[in-house]
Coordinates of C-alpha atoms and ligand atoms in Angstrom, one line a residue:
D1 CA -34.5 30.4 63.2
G2 CA -34.4 31.5 59.5
A3 CA -34.3 27.9 58.1
H4 CA -36.5 27.1 55.2
R5 CA -39.2 24.5 55.4
W6 CA -41.2 23.1 52.6
F7 CA -44.9 22.2 52.9
L8 CA -47.2 20.0 50.9
M9 CA -50.9 20.8 51.2
Q10 CA -53.7 18.6 49.9
C11 CA -57.4 19.3 50.1
S12 CA -60.3 17.0 49.2
P13 CA -64.0 17.9 48.9
L14 CA -66.5 16.4 51.5
R15 CA -69.8 15.5 49.7
E16 CA -73.2 14.6 50.9
G17 CA -75.3 11.7 49.4
S18 CA -76.5 13.8 46.4
G19 CA -72.8 14.6 45.5
A20 CA -73.0 18.2 46.5
I21 CA -69.9 19.6 48.2
V22 CA -70.4 20.3 51.9
G23 CA -66.9 21.1 53.0
W24 CA -63.2 20.6 52.5
S25 CA -60.7 18.5 54.3
W26 CA -57.2 19.8 54.4
Y27 CA -54.1 17.8 54.9
V28 CA -50.9 19.7 55.5
S29 CA -47.6 17.8 55.7
H30 CA -44.2 19.4 55.7
S31 CA -41.6 16.7 56.4
E32 CA -42.0 14.6 53.3
L33 CA -41.6 17.5 51.0
D34 CA -38.8 19.0 53.0
E35 CA -37.1 15.6 52.6
R36 CA -37.7 15.5 48.9
K37 CA -36.3 18.9 48.2
R38 CA -33.3 18.1 50.3
T39 CA -32.7 14.8 48.6
E40 CA -33.0 16.5 45.2
A41 CA -30.5 19.2 46.1
L42 CA -28.1 16.6 47.4
L43 CA -28.5 14.4 44.3
A44 CA -27.8 17.4 42.1
G45 CA -24.8 18.2 44.3
E46 CA -23.5 14.7 44.1
K47 CA -24.0 14.6 40.3
R48 CA -22.0 17.8 40.0
V49 CA -19.1 16.4 42.0
L50 CA -19.1 13.1 40.1
E51 CA -19.1 15.0 36.8
M52 CA -16.0 16.9 37.9
V53 CA -14.4 13.5 38.7
A54 CA -15.3 12.2 35.3
R55 CA -13.9 15.3 33.6
G56 CA -10.6 14.8 35.4
R57 CA -10.7 18.1 37.3
P58 CA -7.9 18.5 39.9
L59 CA -8.6 16.7 43.2
P60 CA -8.5 19.8 45.5
I61 CA -11.2 21.5 43.4
I62 CA -13.4 18.4 43.5
L63 CA -13.0 18.1 47.3
D64 CA -13.8 21.8 47.8
A65 CA -17.0 21.4 45.8
L66 CA -17.9 18.3 47.8
C67 CA -17.5 20.1 51.1
A68 CA -19.6 23.0 49.8
V69 CA -22.4 20.5 48.9
V70 CA -22.3 18.9 52.3
E71 CA -22.2 22.2 54.2
A72 CA -25.2 23.4 52.2
A73 CA -27.1 20.2 53.2
A74 CA -26.1 20.3 56.9
P75 CA -26.3 23.9 58.1
G76 CA -23.9 24.6 61.0
C77 CA -21.5 21.9 59.9
R78 CA -18.0 22.6 58.6
C79 CA -16.5 20.0 56.5
S80 CA -12.9 18.7 56.2
V81 CA -11.3 16.1 54.1
L82 CA -7.8 14.8 55.1
L83 CA -5.7 12.7 52.7
I84 CA -3.1 10.1 53.7
D85 CA 0.2 9.8 52.0
P86 CA 0.5 6.0 51.9
R87 CA 4.3 5.9 51.6
R88 CA 4.9 8.1 54.6
S89 CA 1.7 7.5 56.5
T90 CA 1.1 11.2 57.1
F91 CA -1.9 13.5 56.8
H92 CA -2.3 16.1 54.1
S93 CA -5.0 18.6 53.7
G94 CA -7.5 17.6 51.0
A95 CA -10.1 20.3 51.5
A96 CA -11.5 22.3 54.4
P97 CA -12.9 25.5 52.8
T98 CA -14.6 26.9 55.9
L99 CA -12.3 25.7 58.7
P100 CA -9.8 28.3 60.1
S101 CA -6.4 27.9 58.4
G102 CA -4.6 28.1 61.8
Y103 CA -6.4 24.8 62.6
T104 CA -5.9 23.0 59.3
T105 CA -2.2 23.9 58.8
A106 CA -1.4 22.3 62.2
I107 CA -2.4 18.8 61.0
E108 CA -0.4 19.1 57.7
G109 CA 2.2 16.4 57.6
A110 CA 1.2 14.9 61.0
P111 CA 1.7 11.2 61.4
V112 CA -1.5 9.0 61.2
T113 CA -1.8 8.1 64.9
R114 CA -4.5 8.2 67.4
T115 CA -2.9 11.0 69.3
V116 CA -3.3 13.7 66.6
G117 CA -7.1 13.9 67.1
P118 CA -10.3 12.1 66.1
C119 CA -9.1 12.0 62.4
G120 CA -5.9 10.2 63.4
M121 CA -7.9 7.8 65.6
A122 CA -10.6 7.2 62.8
A123 CA -7.9 6.5 60.2
S124 CA -5.6 4.3 62.4
L125 CA -8.5 2.3 63.9
N126 CA -10.5 2.3 60.6
T127 CA -13.7 3.3 62.4
Q128 CA -16.0 6.3 62.8
V129 CA -15.0 8.5 65.8
I130 CA -17.7 10.8 67.4
V131 CA -16.6 13.5 69.7
S132 CA -19.8 15.1 70.9
D133 CA -18.0 17.6 73.2
I134 CA -14.4 18.4 72.7
A135 CA -14.2 20.2 76.0
S136 CA -15.2 17.2 78.1
D137 CA -13.8 14.2 76.0
A138 CA -11.1 12.5 78.0
R139 CA -9.5 10.5 75.1
W140 CA -7.0 13.3 74.2
D141 CA -6.4 14.5 77.7
R142 CA -2.6 14.3 77.3
D143 CA -2.6 15.7 73.7
A144 CA -2.5 19.1 72.3
W145 CA -5.4 18.6 69.9
P146 CA -8.4 19.6 72.2
A147 CA -6.9 22.9 73.1
L148 CA -6.2 23.7 69.4
A149 CA -9.7 22.8 68.4
L150 CA -11.3 24.8 71.2
A151 CA -9.0 27.8 70.4
H152 CA -10.6 27.8 67.0
D153 CA -14.1 27.7 68.4
L154 CA -14.8 24.1 67.5
R155 CA -16.8 22.1 70.0
S156 CA -17.8 18.8 68.4
V157 CA -16.5 16.7 65.5
W158 CA -17.4 13.4 63.8
S159 CA -14.7 11.8 61.7
T160 CA -15.1 8.9 59.3
P161 CA -12.5 6.9 57.4
I162 CA -12.6 7.2 53.6
L163 CA -12.0 3.7 52.2
S164 CA -10.8 2.5 48.8
L165 CA -12.6 -0.3 46.9
A166 CA -10.0 -2.6 48.3
G167 CA -10.7 -1.5 51.9
N168 CA -7.6 0.7 52.4
V169 CA -7.9 4.0 54.3
L170 CA -7.4 6.8 51.8
G171 CA -8.2 9.6 54.3
T172 CA -10.9 10.9 56.6
F173 CA -14.0 12.9 56.2
A174 CA -14.9 15.0 59.2
L175 CA -17.9 17.3 60.2
Y176 CA -17.1 20.0 62.8
Q177 CA -19.7 22.1 64.8
Q178 CA -19.4 25.1 67.0
E179 CA -21.8 23.5 69.5
P180 CA -21.6 20.1 71.3
G181 CA -23.7 17.5 69.5
R182 CA -24.0 14.0 68.0
P183 CA -24.8 13.2 64.3
T184 CA -28.5 12.7 63.5
V185 CA -29.7 10.0 61.1
L186 CA -29.7 12.6 58.4
H187 CA -26.1 13.6 59.2
Q188 CA -25.1 9.9 59.1
A189 CA -26.7 9.4 55.7
L190 CA -24.9 12.5 54.4
I191 CA -21.5 11.2 55.8
E192 CA -22.0 7.8 54.2
Q193 CA -22.9 9.2 50.8
F194 CA -20.1 11.7 50.7
T195 CA -17.3 9.6 52.0
H196 CA -18.2 7.3 49.2
V197 CA -18.0 10.1 46.6
A198 CA -14.8 11.3 48.1
S199 CA -13.3 7.8 47.9
I200 CA -14.2 7.6 44.1
A201 CA -12.5 11.0 43.6
I202 CA -9.4 10.2 45.5
E203 CA -9.0 6.7 44.0
R204 CA -9.4 8.1 40.5
A205 CA -6.8 10.9 41.2
Q206 CA -4.4 8.3 42.5
T207 CA -4.9 6.0 39.5
E208 CA -4.3 8.9 37.2
A209 CA -1.2 9.9 39.0
A210 CA 0.1 6.3 38.9
L211 CA -0.7 6.2 35.2
R212 CA 1.2 9.4 34.6
R213 CA 4.1 8.0 36.5
S214 CA 4.1 4.8 34.6
Q215 CA 3.8 6.6 31.3
A216 CA 6.8 8.8 32.2
F217 CA 8.7 5.7 33.3
L218 CA 7.9 3.9 30.0
A219 CA 8.9 7.0 28.0
E220 CA 12.2 7.2 29.8
A221 CA 12.8 3.4 29.3
Q222 CA 12.0 3.8 25.6
R223 CA 14.5 6.8 25.4
L224 CA 17.2 4.9 27.2
S225 CA 16.9 1.8 25.0
S226 CA 16.1 3.7 21.7
T227 CA 13.0 1.7 21.4
G228 CA 9.6 3.0 20.4
S229 CA 6.3 1.2 20.4
F230 CA 3.4 1.3 18.0
A231 CA 0.0 -0.1 17.2
W232 CA -1.2 -0.6 13.6
R233 CA -4.7 -1.6 12.6
A234 CA -4.3 -3.5 9.4
D235 CA -7.8 -2.9 8.0
S236 CA -8.0 0.9 8.6
D237 CA -4.3 1.7 8.7
E238 CA -4.8 3.6 11.9
I239 CA -1.4 4.0 13.6
T240 CA -0.4 5.0 17.1
W241 CA 3.2 5.9 17.8
S242 CA 5.0 6.4 21.1
E243 CA 7.0 9.6 21.5
E244 CA 10.3 7.8 21.1
L245 CA 9.2 6.6 17.6
Y246 CA 8.8 10.2 16.5
R247 CA 12.2 11.0 17.9
I248 CA 13.9 8.1 16.1
H249 CA 12.2 9.1 12.8
E250 CA 12.9 12.8 13.5
L251 CA 9.2 13.6 12.8
D252 CA 7.0 16.1 14.4
P253 CA 4.7 14.4 17.0
S254 CA 2.0 17.0 16.6
T255 CA 1.0 15.8 13.2
P256 CA -1.0 12.5 13.2
M257 CA 0.8 9.4 12.0
T258 CA -0.2 7.5 9.0
L259 CA 1.4 4.5 7.2
Q260 CA 2.3 6.8 4.3
R261 CA 3.9 9.3 6.6
S262 CA 5.9 6.6 8.4
A263 CA 7.1 5.3 5.0
T264 CA 8.6 8.7 4.0
R265 CA 11.6 7.9 6.2
V266 CA 12.2 4.4 4.8
H267 CA 15.4 4.2 2.7
P268 CA 14.3 4.0 -1.0
D269 CA 16.3 0.8 -1.5
D270 CA 14.4 -0.8 1.4
M271 CA 11.0 0.4 0.2
P272 CA 10.2 -2.9 -1.6
L273 CA 11.1 -4.8 1.6
F274 CA 8.9 -2.5 3.7
I275 CA 6.0 -2.7 1.3
A276 CA 6.4 -6.5 1.1
S277 CA 6.4 -6.9 4.9
V278 CA 3.3 -4.7 5.2
E279 CA 1.4 -6.6 2.5
N280 CA 2.5 -10.0 3.9
A281 CA 1.3 -8.9 7.4
R282 CA -2.0 -7.6 6.1
R283 CA -2.6 -10.9 4.2
D284 CA -1.2 -13.5 6.6
G285 CA -2.0 -11.9 10.0
R286 CA 1.2 -13.4 11.4
D287 CA 3.8 -11.9 13.7
F288 CA 6.6 -10.3 11.7
E289 CA 10.1 -9.0 12.0
V290 CA 11.8 -6.7 9.6
E291 CA 15.0 -4.7 9.5
P292 CA 14.7 -1.8 7.1
R293 CA 17.0 1.3 7.0
L294 CA 15.8 4.8 7.4
L295 CA 17.1 7.7 5.5
M296 CA 17.1 10.9 7.5
P297 CA 16.8 14.4 6.0
D298 CA 20.5 15.1 6.6
G299 CA 21.4 12.0 4.5
S300 CA 22.4 9.8 7.5
I301 CA 21.2 6.3 7.7
K302 CA 19.6 4.5 10.6
H303 CA 19.1 0.8 11.0
V304 CA 16.0 -0.2 12.8
H305 CA 14.6 -3.6 14.0
I306 CA 10.9 -3.9 14.0
V307 CA 9.1 -6.7 15.7
A308 CA 5.3 -6.9 15.5
H309 CA 2.8 -9.1 17.2
A310 CA -0.5 -9.8 15.6
T311 CA -3.6 -9.5 17.8
R312 CA -7.3 -9.4 17.2
D313 CA -9.6 -6.8 18.7
E314 CA -13.1 -7.5 20.0
T315 CA -14.6 -7.3 16.5
G316 CA -11.9 -9.7 15.1
G317 CA -10.0 -6.9 13.3
L318 CA -6.3 -7.5 12.8
E319 CA -4.1 -5.2 14.9
Y320 CA -0.3 -5.3 15.3
I321 CA 1.3 -4.2 18.5
G322 CA 5.0 -3.7 18.0
A323 CA 8.3 -2.3 18.9
L324 CA 10.9 -0.6 16.8
Q325 CA 14.5 -0.3 18.0
D326 CA 17.2 1.9 16.6
V327 CA 20.0 -0.7 16.1
T328 CA 22.3 1.5 14.1
E329 CA 25.3 1.1 16.4
R330 CA 24.7 -2.6 16.9
R331 CA 24.3 -3.2 13.1
Q332 CA 27.6 -1.4 12.4
S333 CA 29.5 -3.7 14.7
Q334 CA 27.5 -6.7 13.5
D335 CA 28.3 -6.0 9.9
A336 CA 32.0 -5.8 10.7
L337 CA 31.7 -9.1 12.6
D338 CA 29.7 -10.8 9.7
K339 CA 32.3 -9.7 7.2
A340 CA 35.1 -11.1 9.3
R341 CA 33.1 -14.3 9.8
S342 CA 32.3 -14.9 6.2
E343 CA 35.9 -14.2 5.2
L344 CA 36.9 -16.8 7.7
A345 CA 34.3 -19.3 6.5
H346 CA 35.4 -18.8 3.0
V347 CA 39.1 -19.4 3.9
A348 CA 38.1 -22.5 5.9
R349 CA 36.0 -23.9 2.9
V350 CA 38.8 -23.2 0.4
T351 CA 41.4 -24.8 2.7
S352 CA 39.3 -27.9 3.4
L353 CA 38.5 -28.3 -0.3
G354 CA 42.1 -27.9 -1.1
V355 CA 43.1 -30.6 1.4
L356 CA 40.3 -32.8 0.3
T357 CA 41.3 -32.5 -3.4
A358 CA 44.9 -33.2 -2.6
S359 CA 44.1 -36.3 -0.7
I360 CA 41.6 -37.6 -3.3
A361 CA 44.3 -37.0 -6.0
H362 CA 46.9 -38.8 -3.8
E363 CA 44.6 -41.8 -3.1
V364 CA 43.5 -42.2 -6.7
N365 CA 46.8 -41.5 -8.2
Q366 CA 48.6 -44.3 -6.5
P367 CA 46.5 -47.2 -7.9
L368 CA 46.4 -45.3 -11.3
S369 CA 50.1 -45.2 -11.6
G370 CA 50.2 -48.8 -10.4
I371 CA 47.8 -49.7 -13.3
L372 CA 49.9 -47.8 -15.8
T373 CA 53.2 -49.5 -14.6
N374 CA 51.7 -52.9 -14.6
A375 CA 50.0 -52.5 -18.0
S376 CA 53.3 -51.4 -19.6
T377 CA 55.2 -54.2 -17.9
G378 CA 52.7 -56.7 -19.1
F379 CA 52.8 -55.3 -22.6
R380 CA 56.6 -55.6 -22.6
M381 CA 56.5 -59.2 -21.3
L382 CA 54.1 -60.2 -24.1
A383 CA 56.4 -58.6 -26.6
D384 CA 59.3 -60.7 -25.4
D385 CA 60.4 -63.6 -27.5
P386 CA 59.2 -66.0 -26.3
P387 CA 56.4 -64.0 -24.6
N388 CA 56.5 -64.2 -20.8
V389 CA 52.8 -65.3 -20.4
E390 CA 53.0 -66.1 -16.8
G391 CA 54.6 -62.7 -16.0
A392 CA 52.0 -60.9 -18.1
R393 CA 49.2 -62.8 -16.3
E394 CA 50.7 -61.6 -12.9
T395 CA 50.9 -58.0 -14.1
A396 CA 47.3 -58.2 -15.4
R397 CA 46.3 -59.5 -11.9
R398 CA 48.0 -56.5 -10.3
T399 CA 46.4 -54.2 -12.7
M400 CA 43.0 -55.5 -11.7
R401 CA 43.9 -55.2 -8.0
D402 CA 44.9 -51.6 -8.4
A403 CA 41.8 -50.8 -10.5
R404 CA 39.7 -52.3 -7.6
R405 CA 41.6 -50.1 -5.1
A406 CA 40.9 -47.0 -7.2
A407 CA 37.2 -48.0 -7.4
D408 CA 37.2 -48.5 -3.6
V409 CA 38.6 -45.0 -3.0
I410 CA 35.8 -43.5 -5.2
A411 CA 33.2 -45.6 -3.4
R412 CA 34.5 -44.4 -0.1
L413 CA 34.4 -40.8 -1.2
R414 CA 30.9 -41.2 -2.4
A415 CA 29.9 -42.7 1.0
L416 CA 31.6 -39.7 2.7
F417 CA 29.6 -37.2 0.6
T418 CA 26.3 -38.9 0.7
K419 CA 26.6 -39.5 4.5
N420 CA 24.8 -42.8 4.8
G421 CA 22.8 -43.2 8.0
A422 CA 21.1 -39.9 7.9
A423 CA 18.6 -39.3 10.7
T424 CA 15.0 -40.0 10.0
E425 CA 12.4 -37.9 11.8
S426 CA 9.1 -36.2 11.1
V427 CA 9.9 -32.8 9.6
D428 CA 7.6 -29.8 9.2
L429 CA 9.0 -28.2 6.1
N430 CA 7.2 -24.9 6.9
E431 CA 9.0 -24.7 10.2
A432 CA 12.3 -25.9 8.7
T433 CA 12.0 -23.2 6.0
R434 CA 11.2 -20.5 8.5
E435 CA 14.3 -21.5 10.5
V436 CA 16.6 -21.4 7.5
I437 CA 15.3 -17.9 6.6
A438 CA 15.7 -16.6 10.1
L439 CA 19.1 -18.1 10.6
S440 CA 20.4 -16.6 7.4
S441 CA 18.6 -13.3 7.6
G442 CA 21.9 -11.4 7.7
E443 CA 22.7 -13.0 4.3
W444 CA 19.5 -11.8 2.6
R445 CA 19.9 -8.4 4.1
R446 CA 23.5 -8.1 2.8
A447 CA 22.4 -9.3 -0.6
G448 CA 19.5 -6.9 -0.7
V449 CA 17.1 -9.8 -1.2
I450 CA 13.5 -9.6 -0.1
V451 CA 12.3 -13.0 1.1
R452 CA 8.6 -13.5 0.7
T453 CA 7.0 -16.7 2.1
E454 CA 3.8 -18.3 1.0
L455 CA 3.7 -21.3 3.3
A456 CA 0.6 -23.5 3.0
D457 CA -1.5 -24.2 6.1
D458 CA -1.8 -27.7 7.3
L459 CA 1.2 -28.9 5.4
P460 CA 1.7 -32.7 6.0
L461 CA 5.0 -33.7 7.6
V462 CA 7.7 -35.5 5.7
A463 CA 10.0 -38.2 7.0
G464 CA 13.7 -37.4 6.7
D465 CA 16.8 -35.7 7.9
R466 CA 15.8 -32.2 8.9
V467 CA 19.3 -30.7 8.7
Q468 CA 20.0 -32.2 5.2
L469 CA 16.6 -30.9 3.9
Q470 CA 17.4 -27.5 5.4
Q471 CA 20.7 -27.6 3.5
V472 CA 18.8 -28.1 0.3
V473 CA 16.5 -25.2 1.0
L474 CA 19.4 -23.0 1.9
N475 CA 21.3 -24.0 -1.2
L476 CA 18.4 -23.2 -3.5
M477 CA 18.0 -19.9 -1.7
L478 CA 21.7 -19.0 -2.0
N479 CA 21.6 -19.9 -5.7
A480 CA 18.5 -17.8 -6.2
S481 CA 20.1 -14.9 -4.4
E482 CA 23.3 -15.2 -6.4
S483 CA 21.3 -15.3 -9.6
M484 CA 19.9 -11.8 -8.7
S485 CA 23.1 -10.2 -7.6
G486 CA 23.3 -8.1 -10.7
V487 CA 19.7 -7.1 -10.7
E488 CA 19.3 -3.4 -10.1
D489 CA 16.1 -2.4 -12.0
R490 CA 13.7 -4.4 -9.9
P491 CA 13.3 -5.7 -6.3
R492 CA 15.4 -8.8 -5.7
L493 CA 12.4 -10.8 -4.8
L494 CA 12.8 -14.4 -3.6
T495 CA 9.6 -16.3 -3.1
I496 CA 9.5 -19.5 -1.1
R497 CA 6.3 -21.4 -1.4
T498 CA 5.2 -24.7 0.2
G499 CA 2.2 -26.7 -0.9
I500 CA 0.7 -30.1 -1.7
D501 CA 0.9 -31.5 -5.2
D502 CA -1.9 -33.3 -7.0
D503 CA -0.2 -36.6 -6.1
H504 CA -0.2 -35.6 -2.4
R505 CA 3.5 -34.9 -2.3
V506 CA 4.8 -32.0 -0.3
R507 CA 6.4 -29.4 -2.5
V508 CA 8.8 -26.6 -1.7
S509 CA 9.7 -24.1 -4.4
V510 CA 12.2 -21.3 -4.5
R511 CA 11.5 -18.6 -7.2
D512 CA 13.8 -15.8 -8.1
V513 CA 13.7 -12.9 -10.6
G514 CA 17.4 -13.4 -11.5
V515 CA 19.3 -14.2 -14.7
G516 CA 17.2 -17.3 -15.4
I517 CA 18.2 -20.6 -17.0
D518 CA 18.4 -21.8 -20.5
P519 CA 15.8 -24.6 -21.1
Q520 CA 18.4 -26.5 -23.1
N521 CA 20.7 -26.6 -20.2
L522 CA 18.3 -27.8 -17.5
E523 CA 19.9 -31.1 -16.7
R524 CA 23.5 -30.0 -16.9
L525 CA 22.9 -27.7 -13.9
F526 CA 22.6 -30.8 -11.7
E527 CA 25.8 -32.4 -12.8
A528 CA 28.7 -32.4 -10.4
F529 CA 31.3 -29.6 -11.0
Y530 CA 29.1 -27.8 -13.5
S531 CA 29.2 -24.1 -12.6
T532 CA 28.8 -20.8 -14.4
K533 CA 30.2 -18.8 -11.5
S534 CA 33.8 -17.7 -11.3
G535 CA 34.2 -19.0 -7.7
G536 CA 31.5 -21.7 -8.0
M537 CA 32.2 -25.4 -7.2
G538 CA 29.2 -26.7 -9.0
I539 CA 28.4 -29.3 -6.5
G540 CA 25.5 -27.6 -4.6
L541 CA 22.8 -28.8 -6.9
S542 CA 24.2 -32.3 -7.4
V543 CA 24.5 -32.8 -3.7
S544 CA 21.0 -31.4 -3.2
R545 CA 19.6 -33.7 -5.8
S546 CA 21.2 -36.7 -4.2
I547 CA 19.8 -35.7 -0.8
I548 CA 16.3 -35.4 -2.2
A549 CA 16.6 -38.6 -4.1
R550 CA 17.6 -40.4 -0.8
H551 CA 14.4 -39.0 0.6
N552 CA 12.5 -40.6 -2.3
G553 CA 11.8 -37.2 -3.7
R554 CA 12.5 -35.2 -6.9
L555 CA 14.4 -32.0 -7.4
W556 CA 14.0 -30.0 -10.6
A557 CA 14.4 -26.6 -12.2
A558 CA 12.2 -24.6 -14.6
P559 CA 12.6 -21.2 -16.2
N560 CA 9.9 -18.7 -15.1
E561 CA 7.3 -17.3 -17.5
G562 CA 8.7 -13.9 -16.8
L563 CA 12.1 -13.3 -15.3
G564 CA 14.2 -15.7 -13.3
A565 CA 13.9 -19.4 -12.5
T566 CA 12.2 -21.7 -10.1
F567 CA 13.9 -24.6 -8.3
A568 CA 11.6 -27.0 -6.6
F569 CA 11.5 -30.4 -4.8
S570 CA 8.8 -32.6 -3.7
L571 CA 8.7 -35.4 -1.1
P572 CA 6.2 -38.0 -0.1
A573 CA 4.1 -37.1 2.9
A574 CA 5.1 -39.0 6.0
V575 CA 2.8 -42.0 6.7
G576 CA 0.1 -41.1 9.1
T577 CA -0.2 -37.5 8.0
S578 CA -2.4 -36.4 5.1
Ligands
ADP1 P1 27.4 -23.3 -7.9 O1 26.4 -22.5 -7.2 O2 28.6 -23.5 -7.1 O3 27.7 -22.9 -9.3 P2 25.4 -25.3 -8.1 O4 25.4 -26.8 -8.4 O5 24.6 -24.9 -6.9 O6 26.8 -24.8 -8.0 O7 24.7 -24.6 -9.4 C1 25.2 -25.0 -10.6 C2 24.8 -23.9 -11.6 O8 23.4 -23.9 -11.8 C3 25.2 -22.5 -11.3 O9 26.5 -22.2 -11.6 C4 24.2 -21.7 -12.1 O10 24.7 -21.6 -13.4 C5 23.0 -22.6 -12.2 N1 22.0 -22.1 -11.3 C6 21.7 -22.6 -10.1 N2 20.7 -22.0 -9.5 C7 20.3 -21.0 -10.4 C8 19.3 -20.0 -10.4 N3 18.4 -19.9 -9.4 N4 19.1 -19.3 -11.5 C9 20.0 -19.4 -12.5 N5 20.9 -20.3 -12.6 C10 21.1 -21.1 -11.5

């Protein structure tokens, strides 16, 4: 019939007792070798198709190749793969390279139901459907399918559902013949093998399509929210940018991104801030947030908010995954709001101070003028002749009463300022400091101050009033920032450090590179109402010192070796922590 067969021949010598050959015995087998050749060809075909899958070739091309392999292995069979659109539950042609197009187009878009033919039945019942003779099968008596198949010279068909890994029907795999017939064991093995390969190809194509959809979705969301995402490996400086990041930076996405290249857009004034953040992140491996400005080639300025989360890869390497949002519009309105708010706060402070001063003056003035009147009355009574001793004694008594009243007023004021009855709780100074920095981040940004933190690990807790201690930290930071307000020739760097002293006390220090302090003047700074600032009240440091003293701690100042000053306080560690 023109088919090839492969034969294996073996022959062995037949020997007599002396060893001389007396004849040959021949063994001829064909089936095993035939089988081996066929299996090898199939394996090669399967490998070819799987390679196409791995290379991401388009699904129709892969399915065409798959049909060609199957048809070569099963002479007389015509192969068809139908796909199911899961949303609409309809059939779509996957591949049927040798079936008449008049037949295949008829099923395009048909609903997945039993009535459309054996493929519809196989898919909806999730089972193999064998039609050994289309002409005599009664299952589709009332349907149009048998006539259509017979009109295209098809007599038998075996259809098998293609299942996903999760068991969902992805489509059907069918073998058609022009003669009536049932599948042999060989056919069944072929069907099993290639429905499996088809399911891999289809699932992979669907996953890729879903990925492409989700990437497009993400890109659109990034564009809408002006947010780009990035990944940065701290050890190798490898950087991956999303499309939106290139757009925000107005950089060409075809050139690979590097840290240096990304820095070219950072505003020169914010370069120190940017470098400090990168170095901090590289060293500490902590999450970070930074808000630098970008300078565009046309001279316009963009404000961006960067949030980065530290992760570790399989080898323990530090990698940051982050997002960058263009917050220019928000920043502009925030700045206007901040300005209004700080003006308001200033007015409120000035007003309340004015009111406070007036009431102090009033309260103290009354007993003082009483003292003055009484003293001069007493003086006059003693000068009388004879001296009015009794009267003078009375005025001296009133003088003492008024003096006591004045002292009372002062004592009450003190109590008011020192707020007795402060809360005592366990305070983590690292956390308290981070909170102060975060809460006042707008302040540092406005003042152009770069805040660097060097917070000790395993810092013991201290006992005290968290809010008051935060006031001290904030006060020292504000002073440090003000001391650098005139600095233009270097980064306005403020370093907050926490640590443990030799005597096991917890220390917080705030270091600046500002105008510095005169060693002669060190103690005067802490006096109430001492200020060198035009608008200064001079009570910040004195109140801070009294808060720290009430926590059994110490607050001091020292000029730096280089530029600026360092203010620091230390507190005893809370009992129970070390
Ligand atoms: P104010 O800040 O209102 O002047 P403070 O009591 O906080 O009041 O500070 C008193 C003075 O101490 C300041 O006017 C300033 O002269 C000096 N001072 C405080 N902090 C610093 C600093 N970091 N560097 C230089 N001088 C400082």
